[in-house]
Short mmCIF file of C-alpha atoms in Angstrom, two decimals:
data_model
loop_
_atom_site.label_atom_id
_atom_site.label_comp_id
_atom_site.label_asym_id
_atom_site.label_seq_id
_atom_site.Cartn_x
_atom_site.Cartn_y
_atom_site.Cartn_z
CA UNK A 1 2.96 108.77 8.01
CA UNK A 2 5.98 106.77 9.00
CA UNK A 3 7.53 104.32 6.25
CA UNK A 4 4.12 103.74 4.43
CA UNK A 5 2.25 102.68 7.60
CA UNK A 6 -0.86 104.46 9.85
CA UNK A 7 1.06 106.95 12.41
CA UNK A 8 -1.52 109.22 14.10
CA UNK A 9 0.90 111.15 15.92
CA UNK A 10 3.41 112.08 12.50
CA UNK A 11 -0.30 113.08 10.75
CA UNK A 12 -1.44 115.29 13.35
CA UNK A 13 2.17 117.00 13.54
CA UNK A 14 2.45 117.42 9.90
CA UNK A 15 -1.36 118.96 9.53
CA UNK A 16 -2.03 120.53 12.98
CA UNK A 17 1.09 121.59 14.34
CA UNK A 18 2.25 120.78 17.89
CA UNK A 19 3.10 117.24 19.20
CA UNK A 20 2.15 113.80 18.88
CA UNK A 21 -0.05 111.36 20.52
CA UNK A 22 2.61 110.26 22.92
CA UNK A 23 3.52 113.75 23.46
CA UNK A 24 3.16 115.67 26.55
CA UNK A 25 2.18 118.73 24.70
CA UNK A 26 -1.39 118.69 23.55
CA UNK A 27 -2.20 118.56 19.59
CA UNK A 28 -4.01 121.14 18.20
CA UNK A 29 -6.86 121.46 15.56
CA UNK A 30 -8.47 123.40 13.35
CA UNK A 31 -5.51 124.31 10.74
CA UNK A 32 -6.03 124.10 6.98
CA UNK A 33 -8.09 121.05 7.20
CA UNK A 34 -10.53 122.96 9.01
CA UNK A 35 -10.58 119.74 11.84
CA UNK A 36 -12.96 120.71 14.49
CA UNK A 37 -13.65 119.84 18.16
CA UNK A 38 -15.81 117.15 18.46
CA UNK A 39 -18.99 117.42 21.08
CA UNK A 40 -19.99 114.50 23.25
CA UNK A 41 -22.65 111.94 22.98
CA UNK A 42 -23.64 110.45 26.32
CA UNK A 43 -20.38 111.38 27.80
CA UNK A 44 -18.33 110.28 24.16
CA UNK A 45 -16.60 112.15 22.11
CA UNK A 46 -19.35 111.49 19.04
CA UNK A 47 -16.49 110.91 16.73
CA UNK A 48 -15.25 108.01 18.85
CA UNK A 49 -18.90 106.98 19.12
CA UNK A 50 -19.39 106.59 15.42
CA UNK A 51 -16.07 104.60 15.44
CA UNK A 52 -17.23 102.38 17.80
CA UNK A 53 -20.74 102.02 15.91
CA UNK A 54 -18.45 100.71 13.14
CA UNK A 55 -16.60 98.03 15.06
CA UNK A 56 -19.94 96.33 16.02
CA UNK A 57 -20.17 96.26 12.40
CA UNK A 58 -16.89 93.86 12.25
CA UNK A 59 -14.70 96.40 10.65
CA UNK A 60 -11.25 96.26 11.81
CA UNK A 61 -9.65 99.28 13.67
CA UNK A 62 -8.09 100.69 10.27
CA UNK A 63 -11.83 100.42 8.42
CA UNK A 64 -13.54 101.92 11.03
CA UNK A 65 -11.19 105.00 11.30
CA UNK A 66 -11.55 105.37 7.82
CA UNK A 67 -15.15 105.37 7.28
CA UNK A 68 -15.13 107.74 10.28
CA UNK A 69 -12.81 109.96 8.39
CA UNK A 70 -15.43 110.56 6.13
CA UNK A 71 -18.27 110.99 8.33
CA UNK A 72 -16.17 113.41 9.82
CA UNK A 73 -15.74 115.39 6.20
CA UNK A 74 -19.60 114.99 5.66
CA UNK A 75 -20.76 117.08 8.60
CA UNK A 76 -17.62 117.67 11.45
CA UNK A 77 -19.52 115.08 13.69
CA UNK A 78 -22.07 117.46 13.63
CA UNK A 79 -24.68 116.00 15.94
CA UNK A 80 -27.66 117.92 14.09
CA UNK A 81 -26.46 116.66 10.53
CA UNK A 82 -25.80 112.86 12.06
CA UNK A 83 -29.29 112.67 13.28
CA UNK A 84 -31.34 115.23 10.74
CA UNK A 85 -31.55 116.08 7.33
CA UNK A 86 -30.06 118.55 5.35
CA UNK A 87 -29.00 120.44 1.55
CA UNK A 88 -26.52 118.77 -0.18
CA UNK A 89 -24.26 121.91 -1.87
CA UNK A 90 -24.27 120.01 -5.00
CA UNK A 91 -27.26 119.98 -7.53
CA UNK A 92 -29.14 117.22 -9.10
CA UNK A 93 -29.14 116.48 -13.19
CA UNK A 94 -32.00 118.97 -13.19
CA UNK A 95 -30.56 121.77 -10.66
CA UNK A 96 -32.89 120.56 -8.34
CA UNK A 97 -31.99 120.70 -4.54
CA UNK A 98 -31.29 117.23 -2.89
CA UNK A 99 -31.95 116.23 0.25
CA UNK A 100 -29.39 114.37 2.62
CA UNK A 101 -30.03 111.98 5.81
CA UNK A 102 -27.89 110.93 8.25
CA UNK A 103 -24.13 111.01 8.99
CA UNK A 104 -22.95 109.75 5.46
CA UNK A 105 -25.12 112.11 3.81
CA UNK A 106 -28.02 109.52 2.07
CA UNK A 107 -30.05 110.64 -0.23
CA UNK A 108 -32.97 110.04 -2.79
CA UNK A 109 -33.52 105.83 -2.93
CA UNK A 110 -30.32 105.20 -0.30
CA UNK A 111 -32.42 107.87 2.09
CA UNK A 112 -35.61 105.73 1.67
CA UNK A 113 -33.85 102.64 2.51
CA UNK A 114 -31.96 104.07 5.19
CA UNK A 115 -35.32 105.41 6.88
CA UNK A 116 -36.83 101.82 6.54
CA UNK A 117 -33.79 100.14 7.86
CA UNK A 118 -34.27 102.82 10.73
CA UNK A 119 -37.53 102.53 11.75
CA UNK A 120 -36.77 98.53 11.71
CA UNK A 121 -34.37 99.21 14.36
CA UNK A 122 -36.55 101.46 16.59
CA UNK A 123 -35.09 104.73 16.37
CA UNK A 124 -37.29 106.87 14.64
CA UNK A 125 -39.73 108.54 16.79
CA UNK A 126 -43.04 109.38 15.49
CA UNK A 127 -42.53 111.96 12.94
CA UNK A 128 -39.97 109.79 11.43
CA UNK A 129 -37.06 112.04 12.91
CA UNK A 130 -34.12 110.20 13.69
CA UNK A 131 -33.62 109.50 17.95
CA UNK A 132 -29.76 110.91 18.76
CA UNK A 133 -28.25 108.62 20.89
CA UNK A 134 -25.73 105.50 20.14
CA UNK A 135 -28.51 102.59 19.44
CA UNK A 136 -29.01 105.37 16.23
CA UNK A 137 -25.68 105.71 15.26
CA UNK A 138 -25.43 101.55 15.36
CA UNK A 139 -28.16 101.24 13.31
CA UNK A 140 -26.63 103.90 10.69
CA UNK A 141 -23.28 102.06 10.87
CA UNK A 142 -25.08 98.50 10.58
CA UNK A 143 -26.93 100.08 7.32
CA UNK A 144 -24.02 101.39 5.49
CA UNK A 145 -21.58 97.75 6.26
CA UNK A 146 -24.39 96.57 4.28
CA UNK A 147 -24.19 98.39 1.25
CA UNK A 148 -20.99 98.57 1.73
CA UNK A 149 -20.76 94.57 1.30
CA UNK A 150 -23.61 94.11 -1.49
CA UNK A 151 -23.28 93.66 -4.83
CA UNK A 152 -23.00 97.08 -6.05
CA UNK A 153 -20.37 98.33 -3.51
CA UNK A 154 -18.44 95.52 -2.86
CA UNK A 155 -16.72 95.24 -6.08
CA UNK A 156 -15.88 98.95 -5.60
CA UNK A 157 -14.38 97.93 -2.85
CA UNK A 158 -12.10 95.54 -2.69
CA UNK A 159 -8.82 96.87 -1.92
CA UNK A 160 -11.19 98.03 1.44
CA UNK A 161 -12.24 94.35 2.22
CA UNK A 162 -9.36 92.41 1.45
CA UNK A 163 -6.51 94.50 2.70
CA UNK A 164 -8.47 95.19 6.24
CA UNK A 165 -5.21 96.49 8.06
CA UNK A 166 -3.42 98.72 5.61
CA UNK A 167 -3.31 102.63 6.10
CA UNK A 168 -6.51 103.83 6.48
CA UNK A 169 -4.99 106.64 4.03
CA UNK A 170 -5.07 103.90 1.23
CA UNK A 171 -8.89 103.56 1.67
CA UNK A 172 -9.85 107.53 0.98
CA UNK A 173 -10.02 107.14 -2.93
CA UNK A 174 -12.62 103.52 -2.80
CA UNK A 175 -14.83 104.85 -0.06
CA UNK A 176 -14.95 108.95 -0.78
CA UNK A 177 -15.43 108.44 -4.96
CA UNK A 178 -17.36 104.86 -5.02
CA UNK A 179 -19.16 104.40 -1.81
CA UNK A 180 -20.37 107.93 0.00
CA UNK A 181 -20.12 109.68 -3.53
CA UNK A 182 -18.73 112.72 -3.37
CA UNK A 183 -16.88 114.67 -5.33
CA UNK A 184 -13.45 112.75 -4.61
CA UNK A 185 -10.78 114.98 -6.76
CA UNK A 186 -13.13 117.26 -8.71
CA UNK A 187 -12.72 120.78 -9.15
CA UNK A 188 -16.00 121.93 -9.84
CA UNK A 189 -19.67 120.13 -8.54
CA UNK A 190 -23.10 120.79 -10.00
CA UNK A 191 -24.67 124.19 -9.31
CA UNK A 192 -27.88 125.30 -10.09
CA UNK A 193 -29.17 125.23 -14.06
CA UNK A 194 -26.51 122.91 -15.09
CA UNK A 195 -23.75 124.96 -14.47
CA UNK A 196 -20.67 123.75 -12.81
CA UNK A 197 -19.15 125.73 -9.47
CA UNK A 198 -15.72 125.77 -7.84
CA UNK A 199 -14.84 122.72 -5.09
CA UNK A 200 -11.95 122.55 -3.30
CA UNK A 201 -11.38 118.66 -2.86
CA UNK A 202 -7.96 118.62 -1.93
CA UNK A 203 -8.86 120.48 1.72
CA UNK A 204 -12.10 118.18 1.64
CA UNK A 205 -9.35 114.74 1.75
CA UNK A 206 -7.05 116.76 4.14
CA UNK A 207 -10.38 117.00 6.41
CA UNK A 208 -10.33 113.23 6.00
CA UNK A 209 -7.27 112.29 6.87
CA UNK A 210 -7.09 114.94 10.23
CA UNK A 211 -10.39 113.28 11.14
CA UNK A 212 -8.77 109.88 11.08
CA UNK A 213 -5.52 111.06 12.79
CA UNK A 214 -8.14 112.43 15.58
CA UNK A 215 -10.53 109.60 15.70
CA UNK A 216 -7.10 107.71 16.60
CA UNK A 217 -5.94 109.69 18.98
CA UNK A 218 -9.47 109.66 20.77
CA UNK A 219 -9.78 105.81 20.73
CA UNK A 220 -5.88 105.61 22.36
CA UNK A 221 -7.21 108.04 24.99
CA UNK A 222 -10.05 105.96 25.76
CA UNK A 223 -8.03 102.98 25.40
CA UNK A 224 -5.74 104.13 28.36
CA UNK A 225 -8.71 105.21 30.44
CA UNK A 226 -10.66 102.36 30.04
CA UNK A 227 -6.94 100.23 30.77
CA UNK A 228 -5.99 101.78 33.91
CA UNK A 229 -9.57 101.55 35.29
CA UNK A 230 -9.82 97.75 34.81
CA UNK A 231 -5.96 97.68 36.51
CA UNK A 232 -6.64 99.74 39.45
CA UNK A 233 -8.05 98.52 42.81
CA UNK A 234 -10.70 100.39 43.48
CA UNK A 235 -11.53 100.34 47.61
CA UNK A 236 -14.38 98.97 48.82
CA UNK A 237 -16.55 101.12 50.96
CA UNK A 238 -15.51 99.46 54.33
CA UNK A 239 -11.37 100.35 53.30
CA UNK A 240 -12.58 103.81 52.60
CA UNK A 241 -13.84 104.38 56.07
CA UNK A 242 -11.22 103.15 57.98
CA UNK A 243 -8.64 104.71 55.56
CA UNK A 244 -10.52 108.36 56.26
CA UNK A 245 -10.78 107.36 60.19
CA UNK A 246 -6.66 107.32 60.05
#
């Protein structure tokens, strides 16, 4: 991070190794914050999907990168986890298993809601399973902006909402501890019976922050692409003929 503000390219040198973004040598992943590559939905990187699903939403690019970061930390963009249901690793009060949905990891009366709010949207197929594809991962997004902006969250918040361009670094602490819940800087986590077990949340907010860095570097990618495809002339059919005839 250069003099306090967002700098993809120093983050992904400092944590990964290799060069920047504007680098000719490619970055790589995978080092201690255990960043992984990211499959495709529908031809899109799914990270840079579930950024996109969040600028529908009206977050600004810094929001949405950081709210990505931490979908990222929930499951690696994990296509099964995004659109299933799995075991949280942490216990309930009882040492009861709990039961997550979805790519920020809802559970118990969020889950519920989130289903409803779901099968509103039409993507839910019969069984209730969630349909993988983007309209899904809109309808996710569209779900947790609202939470996100009611009564109990908001308040929580508010360094998040008013500040909507600083360092997505600066938002870790408000969205990790008081919006997705987890264990933001705690060394142990419920195990079974009431007993505590280890957790290593400093490599959790590394993953974090080297799924932000990456999320950025994907959306500049695309960026470029989708910039030099709207500048250059593509040639019409006739042009392409007579060019080949030549």
């Amino acid at each position: 991070v250069s003099g306090g503000k967002f700098n993809p390219s120093d983050l992904l040198r400092k944590q990964h190794g290799g060069s920047g973004v504007n680098e000719s040598k490619p970055v790589q992943f995978g080092g201690a914050a255990r960043v992984q590559d990211v499959k495709s939905l529908d031809g899109k990187p799914l990270n840079v999907a579930v950024y996109d699903a969040y600028r529908k939403q009206g977050l600004s690019h810094h929001q949405a990168l950081a709210i990505t970061g931490e979908v990222g930390r929930e499951n690696d963009f994990d296509a099964k986890t995004i659109f299933g249901k799995h075991t949280d690793p942490a216990k309930d009060g009882k040492g009861q298993s709990i039961t997550n949905m979805g790519m920020l990891s809802w559970n118990r009366e969020r889950a519920d809601a989130l289903q409803a709010h779901l099968k509103k949207r039409g993507v839910l197929d019969e069984k209730g399973n969630i349909i993988k594809g983007q309209a899904a991962l809109d309808a996710q997004a569209e779900f947790a902006v609202s939470e996100m902006k009611s009564g109990k969250y908001k308040n929580r918040l508010s360094h998040f909402w008013n500040n909507p361009d600083a360092n997505p670094e600066s938002f870790a602490k408000e969205l990790g501890k008081d919006y997705v819940g987890w264990a933001y800087g705690q060394k142990t986590i419920k195990g079974k019976n009431g007993t505590r077990v280890p957790f290593d949340h400093q490599s959790h907010s590394a993953k974090v922050k080297g799924y932000v860095a990456k999320t950025a570097n994907d959306v500049q990618k695309k960026q470029a692409v989708t910039s030099y495809a709207q500048n250059t002339e593509m040639p019409t059919v006739k042009s392409a003929i007579t060019n080949q005839a030549e």
